[in-house]
Amino acid sequence: MLGRLRDGVRDGALRDRLRPGVLVPVALGVVLVLLVVAGALLGERAATIGRASVGDTGPVLVGAELPADGSAGTPAVTLSASAAAHPRSGAVRDLLQRWVDARNTGDLAAYRATLAPGARIDPTAFTEAARTQRVGSVVVRRIDPVAGGELVVPLGYVTTQDPAAAPPDVRVPRLCWQVSAVLAQDGDEPRLVDPRPGSQLRTPC
């Protein structure tokens, strides 16, 4: 008798817990937690892949000595031995040199011409950054072909700028950048596409 009563109580409690009004919110809560965890794991994986592709994030760039005078260094783009061996090295260097020159002179039209069609650009932000920013010590580490005819180009460079115009999380006068740029073919020329998540790292230097 007592056993049946206990069973009935347990069954009733179980039925209460399994009612749609209780079960559905619990299930949704579990799914939400799983989605948050999965998103965090995927974000960390993307950042890890980005760091692996651009290499060391220390202040000294491969193939370039950090300028001792606090400047960004020479604006001339240089190639590592590995990058120079690639058959598209000349076109890649020319594109990046035009990109650097456009940033250093604040030439919006020339800067836009280095980007793939449809690339996002904020003219006001570009002009404000170019007012004080200078780009130098540019070193192309490698040129790696990927699917779809694109090229991934890990490179490093230095910028100097008014700290007020620096990225909000690093308000400093000089930054070392490690970037994994992606180039798409547009006609006969390569063009820079929008930066992808985890592809740009920067550190005060």
Coordinates of N, CA and C in Angstrom, one line a residue:
M1 N 0.8 -1.2 0.0 CA 0.0 0.0 0.0 C 0.9 1.3 0.0
L2 N 1.8 1.3 1.0 CA 2.7 2.4 1.0 C 3.5 2.5 -0.2
G3 N 3.9 1.4 -0.7 CA 4.7 1.4 -1.9 C 4.0 1.9 -3.1
R4 N 2.7 1.6 -3.3 CA 1.9 2.1 -4.3 C 1.7 3.6 -4.2
L5 N 1.5 4.0 -2.9 CA 1.3 5.5 -2.7 C 2.6 6.3 -3.1
R6 N 3.7 5.7 -2.7 CA 5.0 6.4 -3.1 C 5.1 6.4 -4.6
D7 N 4.8 5.3 -5.2 CA 4.9 5.2 -6.7 C 4.0 6.3 -7.3
G8 N 2.8 6.4 -6.7 CA 1.8 7.4 -7.3 C 2.4 8.8 -7.1
V9 N 2.9 9.1 -6.0 CA 3.5 10.4 -5.7 C 4.6 10.7 -6.7
R10 N 5.5 9.7 -6.9 CA 6.6 9.8 -7.8 C 6.1 10.0 -9.2
D11 N 5.1 9.2 -9.6 CA 4.6 9.3 -11.0 C 3.9 10.7 -11.2
G12 N 3.2 11.2 -10.2 CA 2.6 12.5 -10.3 C 3.6 13.6 -10.4
A13 N 4.7 13.5 -9.6 CA 5.7 14.5 -9.7 C 6.4 14.4 -11.0
L14 N 6.6 13.2 -11.6 CA 7.2 13.1 -12.9 C 6.3 13.7 -13.9
R15 N 5.0 13.4 -13.8 CA 4.1 14.0 -14.8 C 4.1 15.5 -14.8
D16 N 4.2 16.0 -13.5 CA 4.3 17.5 -13.4 C 5.5 18.0 -14.1
R17 N 6.6 17.3 -13.9 CA 7.9 17.8 -14.6 C 7.8 17.7 -16.1
L18 N 7.1 16.7 -16.6 CA 7.0 16.4 -18.0 C 5.9 17.2 -18.7
R19 N 5.1 18.0 -18.0 CA 4.1 18.8 -18.6 C 4.7 19.8 -19.6
P20 N 4.1 20.0 -20.8 CA 4.7 20.9 -21.8 C 5.1 22.3 -21.2
G21 N 4.2 22.8 -20.2 CA 4.6 24.1 -19.7 C 5.9 24.1 -18.9
V22 N 6.3 23.0 -18.5 CA 7.6 22.9 -17.7 C 8.7 22.4 -18.6
L23 N 8.4 21.3 -19.4 CA 9.4 20.7 -20.2 C 10.0 21.6 -21.3
V24 N 9.1 22.3 -22.0 CA 9.5 23.2 -23.1 C 10.5 24.3 -22.7
P25 N 10.2 25.0 -21.6 CA 11.2 26.1 -21.2 C 12.5 25.5 -20.8
V26 N 12.5 24.3 -20.1 CA 13.7 23.6 -19.7 C 14.5 23.2 -20.9
A27 N 13.8 22.6 -21.9 CA 14.5 22.2 -23.1 C 15.1 23.4 -23.9
L28 N 14.4 24.5 -24.0 CA 14.9 25.7 -24.6 C 16.1 26.2 -23.9
G29 N 16.1 26.2 -22.6 CA 17.2 26.7 -21.8 C 18.4 25.9 -22.0
V30 N 18.3 24.5 -22.1 CA 19.4 23.7 -22.4 C 20.0 23.9 -23.8
V31 N 19.1 24.1 -24.8 CA 19.6 24.4 -26.1 C 20.3 25.7 -26.2
L32 N 19.8 26.7 -25.5 CA 20.5 28.0 -25.5 C 21.9 28.0 -24.9
V33 N 22.0 27.2 -23.8 CA 23.3 27.1 -23.2 C 24.3 26.4 -24.1
L34 N 23.8 25.3 -24.8 CA 24.6 24.6 -25.7 C 25.1 25.5 -26.9
L35 N 24.2 26.4 -27.4 CA 24.5 27.3 -28.5 C 25.6 28.3 -28.0
V36 N 25.4 28.8 -26.8 CA 26.4 29.8 -26.3 C 27.8 29.1 -26.2
V37 N 27.8 27.9 -25.6 CA 29.1 27.2 -25.5 C 29.7 26.9 -26.8
A38 N 28.9 26.5 -27.8 CA 29.4 26.2 -29.1 C 29.9 27.4 -29.8
G39 N 29.2 28.6 -29.6 CA 29.7 29.8 -30.2 C 31.0 30.3 -29.6
A40 N 31.2 30.1 -28.3 CA 32.4 30.5 -27.7 C 33.6 29.6 -28.2
L41 N 33.3 28.3 -28.3 CA 34.4 27.4 -28.8 C 34.8 27.7 -30.3
L42 N 33.8 28.0 -31.1 CA 34.1 28.3 -32.5 C 34.8 29.7 -32.6
G43 N 34.4 30.6 -31.8 CA 35.1 31.9 -31.8 C 36.6 31.8 -31.4
E44 N 36.8 31.0 -30.4 CA 38.2 30.7 -29.9 C 39.0 30.0 -31.0
R45 N 38.3 29.1 -31.7 CA 39.0 28.3 -32.8 C 39.4 29.3 -33.9
A46 N 38.5 30.2 -34.3 CA 38.8 31.1 -35.3 C 40.0 32.0 -35.0
A47 N 40.0 32.5 -33.7 CA 41.1 33.3 -33.2 C 42.4 32.6 -33.3
T48 N 42.4 31.3 -32.9 CA 43.6 30.5 -32.8 C 44.1 30.3 -34.2
I49 N 43.2 30.0 -35.2 CA 43.6 29.8 -36.6 C 44.2 31.1 -37.1
G50 N 43.6 32.2 -36.8 CA 44.1 33.5 -37.2 C 45.5 33.7 -36.7
R51 N 45.7 33.5 -35.4 CA 47.1 33.7 -34.8 C 48.1 32.7 -35.4
A52 N 47.7 31.5 -35.7 CA 48.6 30.6 -36.3 C 49.0 31.0 -37.7
S53 N 48.1 31.6 -38.5 CA 48.4 32.0 -39.8 C 49.3 33.3 -39.9
V54 N 49.2 34.2 -38.9 CA 50.0 35.4 -39.0 C 51.3 35.2 -38.2
G55 N 51.4 34.2 -37.4 CA 52.7 33.9 -36.7 C 52.8 34.7 -35.4
D56 N 54.1 35.0 -35.0 CA 54.4 35.6 -33.8 C 53.8 37.0 -33.7
T57 N 53.3 37.4 -32.5 CA 52.7 38.7 -32.4 C 53.6 39.7 -31.6
G58 N 54.9 39.3 -31.5 CA 55.8 40.2 -30.8 C 56.1 41.5 -31.5
P59 N 56.8 42.4 -30.9 CA 57.0 43.7 -31.5 C 58.0 43.7 -32.7
V60 N 58.8 42.7 -32.8 CA 59.8 42.7 -33.9 C 59.3 41.9 -35.1
L61 N 59.1 42.5 -36.2 CA 58.5 41.8 -37.4 C 59.6 41.0 -38.1
V62 N 59.2 39.8 -38.6 CA 60.2 39.0 -39.3 C 60.7 39.8 -40.5
G63 N 62.0 39.9 -40.6 CA 62.7 40.5 -41.7 C 62.8 42.0 -41.6
A64 N 62.3 42.6 -40.5 CA 62.4 44.1 -40.3 C 62.8 44.4 -38.9
E65 N 63.7 45.3 -38.7 CA 64.1 45.7 -37.4 C 63.2 46.9 -37.0
L66 N 62.7 46.8 -35.7 CA 61.8 47.9 -35.3 C 62.6 49.2 -35.2
P67 N 62.1 50.3 -35.9 CA 62.8 51.5 -35.9 C 63.0 52.1 -34.5
A68 N 64.3 52.5 -34.2 CA 64.6 52.9 -32.9 C 64.2 54.4 -32.6
D69 N 63.8 55.1 -33.7 CA 63.5 56.5 -33.5 C 62.0 56.7 -33.2
G70 N 61.2 55.6 -33.1 CA 59.8 55.7 -32.8 C 58.9 55.9 -34.0
S71 N 59.5 55.8 -35.2 CA 58.8 56.0 -36.4 C 58.2 54.7 -36.9
A72 N 57.5 54.7 -38.0 CA 56.9 53.5 -38.6 C 58.0 52.8 -39.5
G73 N 59.0 53.5 -39.8 CA 60.0 53.0 -40.7 C 59.7 53.3 -42.1
T74 N 60.5 52.7 -43.0 CA 60.4 53.0 -44.5 C 59.0 52.5 -45.0
P75 N 58.4 53.2 -45.9 CA 57.1 52.7 -46.4 C 57.2 51.7 -47.5
A76 N 58.5 51.4 -47.9 CA 58.7 50.4 -49.0 C 58.3 49.0 -48.6
V77 N 57.5 48.3 -49.4 CA 57.1 46.9 -49.1 C 58.2 46.0 -49.5
T78 N 58.6 45.1 -48.6 CA 59.6 44.1 -48.9 C 59.1 42.7 -48.8
L79 N 59.7 41.8 -49.5 CA 59.3 40.4 -49.5 C 60.3 39.5 -48.8
S80 N 59.8 38.5 -48.1 CA 60.7 37.5 -47.6 C 61.2 36.6 -48.7
A81 N 62.2 35.8 -48.5 CA 62.7 34.9 -49.6 C 61.5 34.0 -50.0
S82 N 60.7 33.5 -49.1 CA 59.6 32.6 -49.4 C 58.6 33.3 -50.3
A83 N 58.2 34.6 -49.9 CA 57.2 35.3 -50.7 C 57.8 35.6 -52.1
A84 N 59.0 36.0 -52.2 CA 59.6 36.4 -53.5 C 59.6 35.3 -54.5
A85 N 59.6 34.0 -54.0 CA 59.7 32.9 -54.8 C 58.4 32.6 -55.5
H86 N 57.3 33.2 -55.0 CA 56.0 32.9 -55.6 C 55.8 33.6 -56.9
P87 N 55.2 32.9 -57.9 CA 55.1 33.5 -59.3 C 54.3 34.8 -59.3
R88 N 53.4 35.1 -58.3 CA 52.6 36.3 -58.3 C 53.2 37.4 -57.4
S89 N 54.5 37.2 -57.0 CA 55.1 38.1 -56.0 C 55.1 39.5 -56.4
G90 N 55.4 39.7 -57.7 CA 55.5 41.1 -58.2 C 54.1 41.8 -58.2
A91 N 53.1 41.1 -58.6 CA 51.7 41.7 -58.5 C 51.3 42.0 -57.1
V92 N 51.6 41.0 -56.2 CA 51.2 41.2 -54.8 C 51.9 42.4 -54.2
R93 N 53.2 42.5 -54.4 CA 54.0 43.6 -53.9 C 53.5 44.9 -54.4
D94 N 53.2 45.0 -55.7 CA 52.8 46.2 -56.3 C 51.4 46.7 -55.7
L95 N 50.5 45.7 -55.5 CA 49.2 46.0 -54.8 C 49.4 46.6 -53.4
L96 N 50.2 45.9 -52.6 CA 50.4 46.3 -51.3 C 51.2 47.6 -51.2
Q97 N 52.1 47.9 -52.1 CA 52.7 49.2 -52.1 C 51.7 50.3 -52.4
R98 N 50.8 50.1 -53.3 CA 49.8 51.1 -53.6 C 48.9 51.3 -52.4
W99 N 48.6 50.2 -51.7 CA 47.8 50.2 -50.5 C 48.4 51.1 -49.4
V100 N 49.7 50.8 -49.2 CA 50.5 51.6 -48.2 C 50.6 53.1 -48.6
D101 N 50.9 53.3 -49.9 CA 51.0 54.7 -50.3 C 49.7 55.5 -50.2
A102 N 48.6 54.8 -50.5 CA 47.3 55.5 -50.4 C 47.0 55.8 -48.9
R103 N 47.3 54.9 -48.0 CA 47.0 55.2 -46.6 C 47.9 56.3 -46.1
N104 N 49.2 56.3 -46.6 CA 50.1 57.4 -46.1 C 49.8 58.7 -46.6
T105 N 49.2 58.8 -47.8 CA 48.9 60.1 -48.4 C 47.4 60.5 -48.2
G106 N 46.6 59.6 -47.7 CA 45.2 59.9 -47.5 C 44.4 59.9 -48.8
D107 N 44.9 59.2 -49.8 CA 44.3 59.2 -51.1 C 43.2 58.2 -51.2
L108 N 42.0 58.6 -50.9 CA 40.8 57.6 -50.8 C 40.6 56.9 -52.1
A109 N 40.7 57.6 -53.3 CA 40.4 56.9 -54.6 C 41.5 55.8 -54.8
A110 N 42.7 56.2 -54.5 CA 43.8 55.2 -54.7 C 43.6 54.0 -53.8
Y111 N 43.2 54.3 -52.6 CA 43.0 53.2 -51.6 C 41.8 52.3 -52.0
R112 N 40.8 52.9 -52.5 CA 39.6 52.2 -53.0 C 40.0 51.2 -54.1
A113 N 40.9 51.7 -55.0 CA 41.4 50.9 -56.1 C 42.1 49.7 -55.7
T114 N 42.6 49.6 -54.5 CA 43.3 48.4 -54.1 C 42.4 47.3 -53.5
L115 N 41.1 47.7 -53.3 CA 40.1 46.8 -52.7 C 39.3 46.1 -53.7
A116 N 38.8 44.9 -53.4 CA 37.9 44.1 -54.2 C 36.6 44.8 -54.4
P117 N 35.9 44.7 -55.5 CA 34.6 45.3 -55.6 C 33.7 44.9 -54.5
G118 N 32.9 45.8 -53.9 CA 32.0 45.5 -52.8 C 32.6 45.5 -51.5
A119 N 34.0 45.8 -51.4 CA 34.6 45.9 -50.1 C 34.1 47.1 -49.3
R120 N 33.9 46.9 -48.0 CA 33.4 48.0 -47.2 C 34.4 49.0 -46.9
I121 N 34.1 50.3 -47.0 CA 35.0 51.3 -46.6 C 34.2 52.5 -46.0
D122 N 34.7 53.1 -44.9 CA 34.1 54.3 -44.3 C 35.0 55.5 -44.7
P123 N 34.6 56.3 -45.6 CA 35.4 57.4 -46.1 C 35.8 58.3 -44.9
T124 N 34.9 58.6 -44.0 CA 35.2 59.5 -42.9 C 36.3 58.9 -42.0
A125 N 36.1 57.6 -41.7 CA 37.1 56.9 -40.8 C 38.5 56.9 -41.5
F126 N 38.5 56.6 -42.8 CA 39.7 56.5 -43.6 C 40.5 57.9 -43.5
T127 N 39.7 59.0 -43.8 CA 40.3 60.3 -43.8 C 40.8 60.7 -42.4
E128 N 40.1 60.4 -41.4 CA 40.5 60.7 -40.0 C 41.8 59.9 -39.6
A129 N 41.8 58.6 -40.0 CA 43.0 57.8 -39.7 C 44.2 58.3 -40.4
A130 N 44.0 58.6 -41.7 CA 45.1 59.1 -42.6 C 45.7 60.4 -42.1
R131 N 44.9 61.2 -41.4 CA 45.4 62.5 -40.9 C 46.7 62.4 -40.2
T132 N 46.9 61.4 -39.3 CA 48.1 61.3 -38.5 C 48.8 60.0 -38.7
Q133 N 48.1 59.0 -39.3 CA 48.7 57.6 -39.4 C 49.8 57.5 -40.5
R134 N 50.8 56.8 -40.2 CA 51.8 56.4 -41.2 C 52.1 54.9 -41.1
V135 N 52.3 54.3 -42.2 CA 52.5 52.9 -42.3 C 53.9 52.6 -42.8
G136 N 54.6 51.7 -42.2 CA 56.0 51.4 -42.6 C 56.4 50.0 -42.2
S137 N 57.7 49.7 -42.5 CA 58.3 48.4 -42.2 C 57.4 47.2 -42.6
V138 N 56.9 47.3 -43.8 CA 56.0 46.3 -44.3 C 56.8 45.1 -44.9
V139 N 56.5 43.9 -44.3 CA 57.2 42.7 -44.7 C 56.1 41.6 -45.1
V140 N 56.2 41.2 -46.3 CA 55.3 40.1 -46.8 C 56.0 38.8 -46.4
R141 N 55.4 38.0 -45.6 CA 56.0 36.7 -45.1 C 55.9 35.6 -46.1
R142 N 54.7 35.4 -46.6 CA 54.4 34.3 -47.5 C 53.3 34.7 -48.5
I143 N 53.1 33.9 -49.5 CA 52.0 34.1 -50.4 C 51.5 32.7 -50.6
D144 N 50.3 32.4 -50.1 CA 49.7 31.0 -50.1 C 48.5 31.0 -50.9
P145 N 48.4 30.1 -51.9 CA 47.2 30.0 -52.7 C 46.2 29.2 -51.9
V146 N 44.9 29.5 -52.0 CA 43.8 28.8 -51.4 C 42.7 28.6 -52.4
A147 N 41.6 27.9 -52.0 CA 40.5 27.6 -52.9 C 39.9 28.9 -53.5
G148 N 39.4 28.7 -54.7 CA 38.7 29.8 -55.3 C 39.6 30.8 -56.0
G149 N 40.9 30.5 -56.1 CA 41.8 31.4 -56.7 C 42.3 32.5 -55.9
E150 N 41.9 32.5 -54.6 CA 42.4 33.5 -53.7 C 43.8 33.3 -53.2
L151 N 44.4 34.3 -52.7 CA 45.8 34.2 -52.1 C 45.7 34.7 -50.6
V152 N 46.3 34.0 -49.7 CA 46.4 34.4 -48.3 C 47.8 34.9 -48.2
V153 N 48.0 36.2 -47.7 CA 49.3 36.8 -47.6 C 49.5 37.3 -46.2
P154 N 50.2 36.4 -45.4 CA 50.6 36.9 -44.0 C 51.7 38.0 -44.1
L155 N 51.5 39.1 -43.5 CA 52.4 40.2 -43.5 C 52.4 40.9 -42.2
G156 N 53.5 41.7 -42.0 CA 53.6 42.5 -40.8 C 54.0 43.9 -41.1
Y157 N 53.5 44.8 -40.3 CA 53.9 46.2 -40.6 C 53.8 47.0 -39.3
V158 N 54.3 48.3 -39.3 CA 54.2 49.2 -38.2 C 53.4 50.4 -38.5
T159 N 52.6 50.9 -37.6 CA 51.9 52.2 -37.8 C 52.2 53.1 -36.7
T160 N 52.3 54.4 -37.0 CA 52.3 55.4 -36.0 C 51.1 56.3 -36.2
Q161 N 50.6 56.9 -35.1 CA 49.4 57.7 -35.2 C 49.2 58.5 -33.9
D162 N 48.3 59.5 -34.0 CA 47.8 60.1 -32.8 C 47.1 59.1 -32.0
P163 N 47.5 58.9 -30.7 CA 46.8 57.9 -29.9 C 45.3 58.0 -30.0
A164 N 44.7 59.2 -30.1 CA 43.3 59.4 -30.2 C 42.7 58.8 -31.4
A165 N 43.5 58.6 -32.5 CA 43.0 58.0 -33.7 C 43.4 56.5 -33.8
A166 N 44.0 55.9 -32.7 CA 44.3 54.5 -32.7 C 43.1 53.7 -32.4
P167 N 43.1 52.4 -32.6 CA 42.0 51.6 -32.2 C 41.6 51.8 -30.7
P168 N 40.3 51.8 -30.4 CA 39.9 52.1 -29.0 C 40.6 51.3 -27.9
D169 N 41.0 50.1 -28.2 CA 41.6 49.2 -27.1 C 43.1 49.4 -27.0
V170 N 43.7 50.1 -27.9 CA 45.1 50.3 -27.8 C 45.5 51.8 -28.2
R171 N 45.2 52.7 -27.4 CA 45.4 54.1 -27.6 C 46.9 54.5 -27.4
V172 N 47.7 54.1 -28.4 CA 49.2 54.3 -28.3 C 49.7 54.9 -29.6
P173 N 50.9 55.5 -29.5 CA 51.4 56.2 -30.7 C 52.0 55.3 -31.7
R174 N 52.4 54.0 -31.3 CA 52.9 53.1 -32.3 C 52.4 51.7 -32.1
L175 N 52.1 51.0 -33.2 CA 51.5 49.7 -33.1 C 52.3 48.8 -34.1
C176 N 52.5 47.5 -33.7 CA 53.0 46.5 -34.6 C 51.8 45.6 -35.0
W177 N 51.6 45.4 -36.3 CA 50.5 44.7 -36.8 C 51.0 43.3 -37.4
Q178 N 50.2 42.3 -37.2 CA 50.4 41.0 -37.9 C 49.0 40.7 -38.6
V179 N 49.0 40.6 -39.9 CA 47.8 40.5 -40.7 C 47.9 39.4 -41.6
S180 N 46.8 38.6 -41.7 CA 46.7 37.6 -42.8 C 45.7 38.1 -43.8
A181 N 46.3 38.8 -44.8 CA 45.4 39.5 -45.8 C 45.0 38.4 -46.8
V182 N 43.8 38.7 -47.4 CA 43.2 37.8 -48.4 C 43.1 38.6 -49.7
L183 N 43.6 38.1 -50.8 CA 43.6 38.7 -52.1 C 42.7 37.9 -53.0
A184 N 41.8 38.6 -53.7 CA 41.0 38.0 -54.8 C 41.4 38.5 -56.1
Q185 N 41.3 37.7 -57.1 CA 41.6 38.1 -58.5 C 40.5 39.0 -59.1
D186 N 40.8 40.1 -59.6 CA 39.8 41.0 -60.2 C 40.4 41.4 -61.6
G187 N 39.9 40.6 -62.6 CA 40.6 40.8 -63.9 C 42.0 40.3 -63.9
D188 N 42.9 41.2 -64.2 CA 44.3 40.8 -64.2 C 45.0 41.1 -63.0
E189 N 44.3 41.8 -62.0 CA 45.0 42.2 -60.8 C 44.4 41.6 -59.5
P190 N 45.3 41.4 -58.5 CA 44.8 41.0 -57.2 C 44.2 42.2 -56.5
R191 N 43.2 42.0 -55.7 CA 42.6 43.0 -54.9 C 42.4 42.5 -53.4
L192 N 42.5 43.4 -52.5 CA 42.3 43.0 -51.1 C 40.8 42.9 -50.8
V193 N 40.4 41.8 -50.1 CA 39.0 41.7 -49.7 C 38.9 42.1 -48.2
D194 N 37.7 42.2 -47.7 CA 37.5 42.6 -46.3 C 38.2 41.7 -45.3
P195 N 38.8 42.2 -44.3 CA 39.5 41.4 -43.3 C 38.5 40.4 -42.7
R196 N 39.0 39.2 -42.4 CA 38.1 38.1 -41.9 C 38.4 38.0 -40.4
P197 N 37.4 37.4 -39.6 CA 37.6 37.3 -38.2 C 38.9 36.6 -37.8
G198 N 39.6 37.2 -36.8 CA 40.9 36.6 -36.4 C 42.1 36.9 -37.3
S199 N 41.9 37.7 -38.4 CA 43.0 37.8 -39.3 C 43.9 39.0 -39.0
Q200 N 43.6 39.9 -38.0 CA 44.4 41.0 -37.7 C 44.7 41.0 -36.2
L201 N 46.0 41.1 -35.9 CA 46.4 41.2 -34.5 C 47.3 42.4 -34.4
R202 N 47.3 43.1 -33.2 CA 48.1 44.3 -33.1 C 48.6 44.4 -31.6
T203 N 49.8 45.0 -31.5 CA 50.4 45.1 -30.2 C 51.2 46.4 -30.1
P204 N 51.1 47.1 -29.0 CA 52.0 48.3 -28.8 C 53.5 48.0 -29.0
C205 N 54.2 48.8 -29.6 CA 55.6 48.5 -29.8 C 56.5 49.8 -29.9

